[in-house]
């Protein structure tokens, strides 16, 4: 029997699904009303990315929040980090971003933030979901229903002013960098060109900055989806190219030749910049490159590893009071001095500042990074079978250092292997890293072979 | 309106109504709007508007979300009267519309009313289909490419006033000093605009539209008129006083001598004005409204058609006649529609008709009212025990066998000089008792009926 498609997920990350048949206005409204009931009477900020379903869902969410007695501040179209930051500094009880981040356009989701502008922790999330399931919402009477206010200006101002405190603005402005950008017609379409042009005095060449148009490429910014940015960098002889995902939290970077940098290298560059100016350690997920360990070591800092997922990284950054953190493969940089969230804008500012400081090109900066080769892959896999594979791997690499925090990571003299099952799909993710491409390939191949045998 | 708020929800052919919070919830609003989006056949956008109740914003958000999810663009008019919404649906050629507002109910309530193309209330068959879709909760949501958008449209009052100005000679009534109790409702926006645009002289009280509490209950009745409006007439030297419910589809009045006029007189008054120019045409009303209407109609060779109480019956009756066969339609609650505005109850238009009549006749309002024979009506209600209703009606019918019986909606019994109507309310769990007599109030008849209804609860 074919697997029944149910393209809706109500879980730890909020509500996510294909709009229409699965993610309905009723569901969004009820979830927002549960959220409003949970955070309590007060102000809730709401913003969204540029998906066509965004306005409809925002009305549904606003309806649910008002019904719970909350006042709603409509922020319009904004990047997720900007919404989070504003939620955390506007005396709000919380915030909701209506965005499915890097998912395809038919998806949408509600991301939920607490009064500090942080993703709910695991216990908050569980309480909220219980409340949602019990459907015992606060139902405000006429006299208790508050208003909707618009604030389209303050959040971006707050976000940008925070970033500018952590870079040498004059140094960047003097260089008048020529920068190519691809905003995927997403939430950064207005803010990103303005940030680079007006604040950092860049000469901006932009594609896909029309928030009314659909995403022109795959939403996730990866080397294989950013051909247009590469072309634009070359055609305009730009010093660097930046690409965002639809909600502006993830960043991909092209060097001046148009080559798209490995996302792990982008994170490594940002970590290097952060550690030059801030004290504290580094937090990355288990799949992030060992280049981070080398860079941290060169600054005399420690590296903490977490399970995959922004929330995990953010929680550990808080716990160890780290200087910076992130997740390599998915282009997420978290610099807590700006805010405890993935933020492509901090990444852009850091890289431009480093270029301005050193006078070196992006390709040179990237080439200076510790050299590792990575092989990432995924295979269809039943969730329940991971245990057998893990046992086989352990037997295959006797004496190796193991980490079972998230799937299994095997650390070997020549590199490492990380296998884990996806939280969202019935697939197994396999990552291998080594000093050379051949070695990485070989490690990856060994896992696939074992997978075939067990 | 003393019902337990948690049991206030009423979902029927007239739409959705209840006390916001315990009765009318966001979830129900979204589902009903989704059902309406699924129900609508005609292509085009859907017009929405609301009265100033604070809960209206919440409900507007839910209505917009449901309609947009069904692929409909939504044109939101903001805080406007129900007649303006209906006019705008027609003017824009929209597929339909939703009016968010609980009209004559207190501020705690809210409701949704639905309109089809041309701003027409849904027929009973259509409303039934809408209810079925709501109950099934199987909605036709668009995929991500087809989801609708919301557009804000302001400035819809002027085109509405253009239509009123084409129908009434507004310049001619500029000389009247008119006091209006807006009940903190949508009429204040319209009348302020009329004062600026036409130089009319409407003095507004309770004109703020803040929506948390109203100055007083907004029911268009003689009692409400007596609270603040009627006492102002003589001190202000006003020629007439009008009171509108919150969404301005109903009107009540005070005469220049400070009398709070019975709400029952609005319809006969306008019939008296319109029938001479619509000789022999129909007046459609319900079984509960004053018998004075028959007398007034007879003066002008008109005919009264009485249908069961409720907007739905009136709409169905209207739909069975051609527009040129009808002089006007209305209820004893101050809701009147004229043939030019077919299917639209419009309090402002009703007021303009009455002022035009005063102007044309050169008569004071009290003089016109005195030209009608005196009728006295008593209205009351008794709590309902649903299962006893059939027995109760049979017992009443048995007791008053000497009268002429009409059983199409509860029981109406007529004698030459008096009548009564006992029926079950569509909006509240009560039995309504209405008695009227030409001359003095039929107090004895009324008391008999109340006793009999109360006794029925112990059968």
Tab-separated table of C-alpha atoms in Angstrom, chain A residues 18-21 24-27 29-30 33 48 52-53 55-64 66-67 105-107 139-148 212 214, chain B residues 20-22 25-27 29-31 34 53-62 64-66 68-69 107-109 141-145 147-150 210-213:
chain	number	residue	atom	x	y	z
A	18	UNK	CA	1.269	22.365	2.466
A	19	UNK	CA	-1.240	25.203	2.408
A	20	UNK	CA	-4.786	24.450	1.338
A	21	UNK	CA	-5.531	20.834	1.895
A	24	UNK	CA	-5.820	25.450	6.724
A	25	UNK	CA	-6.859	28.863	8.047
A	26	UNK	CA	-8.787	27.118	10.831
A	27	UNK	CA	-5.683	25.301	11.971
A	29	UNK	CA	-6.149	30.365	13.784
A	30	UNK	CA	-6.537	27.697	16.455
A	33	UNK	CA	-5.232	31.216	19.752
A	48	UNK	CA	5.834	36.889	7.415
A	52	UNK	CA	1.479	33.735	-1.583
A	53	UNK	CA	-0.240	32.058	1.341
A	55	UNK	CA	-1.416	37.189	3.884
A	56	UNK	CA	-4.183	34.601	4.284
A	57	UNK	CA	-2.385	32.865	7.122
A	58	UNK	CA	-1.519	36.172	8.738
A	59	UNK	CA	-5.214	37.070	8.862
A	60	UNK	CA	-6.000	33.684	10.385
A	61	UNK	CA	-3.218	34.060	12.947
A	62	UNK	CA	-4.302	37.604	13.786
A	63	UNK	CA	-7.866	36.366	14.243
A	64	UNK	CA	-6.726	33.710	16.701
A	66	UNK	CA	-7.187	38.756	18.921
A	67	UNK	CA	-9.668	36.102	20.029
A	105	UNK	CA	6.501	27.600	-2.036
A	106	UNK	CA	3.491	25.351	-1.461
A	107	UNK	CA	4.540	25.032	2.178
A	139	UNK	CA	-11.955	33.503	24.412
A	140	UNK	CA	-11.909	37.258	24.905
A	141	UNK	CA	-15.249	39.050	25.173
A	142	UNK	CA	-15.976	42.176	23.115
A	143	UNK	CA	-14.559	44.501	25.767
A	144	UNK	CA	-11.358	42.468	26.025
A	145	UNK	CA	-10.533	42.345	22.338
A	146	UNK	CA	-7.528	44.498	21.538
A	147	UNK	CA	-6.433	46.163	18.347
A	148	UNK	CA	-4.077	45.504	15.466
A	212	UNK	CA	5.293	40.049	-5.189
A	214	UNK	CA	7.235	33.643	-6.664
B	20	UNK	CA	-18.282	36.930	21.295
B	21	UNK	CA	-15.996	34.759	23.386
B	22	UNK	CA	-18.218	32.222	25.086
B	25	UNK	CA	-15.550	31.993	18.575
B	26	UNK	CA	-12.750	32.570	16.090
B	27	UNK	CA	-12.905	28.951	14.982
B	29	UNK	CA	-15.986	32.442	12.159
B	30	UNK	CA	-13.187	30.877	10.103
B	31	UNK	CA	-15.229	27.792	9.327
B	34	UNK	CA	-14.577	29.017	4.550
B	53	UNK	CA	-17.814	46.583	17.778
B	54	UNK	CA	-14.298	45.845	19.075
B	55	UNK	CA	-14.764	42.179	18.211
B	56	UNK	CA	-15.349	43.170	14.590
B	57	UNK	CA	-11.627	43.358	13.884
B	58	UNK	CA	-11.055	39.827	15.124
B	59	UNK	CA	-13.971	38.554	13.088
B	60	UNK	CA	-12.865	40.491	10.009
B	61	UNK	CA	-9.461	38.771	10.195
B	62	UNK	CA	-11.112	35.370	10.359
B	64	UNK	CA	-10.775	37.372	5.346
B	65	UNK	CA	-8.616	34.309	6.059
B	66	UNK	CA	-11.425	31.868	5.251
B	68	UNK	CA	-8.779	34.111	0.874
B	69	UNK	CA	-8.028	30.446	1.543
B	107	UNK	CA	-22.034	45.358	22.214
B	108	UNK	CA	-21.175	41.906	23.548
B	109	UNK	CA	-22.778	40.270	20.523
B	141	UNK	CA	-9.367	25.594	-0.434
B	142	UNK	CA	-7.197	26.919	-3.230
B	143	UNK	CA	-3.645	25.696	-3.574
B	144	UNK	CA	-0.819	28.142	-2.923
B	145	UNK	CA	-0.998	29.699	-6.389
B	147	UNK	CA	-4.925	32.074	-2.609
B	148	UNK	CA	-6.666	35.452	-2.495
B	149	UNK	CA	-5.479	38.830	-1.263
B	150	UNK	CA	-7.082	41.499	0.879
B	210	UNK	CA	-15.377	53.017	19.587
B	211	UNK	CA	-17.137	49.714	19.898
B	212	UNK	CA	-16.396	48.545	23.429
B	213	UNK	CA	-19.668	49.716	24.951
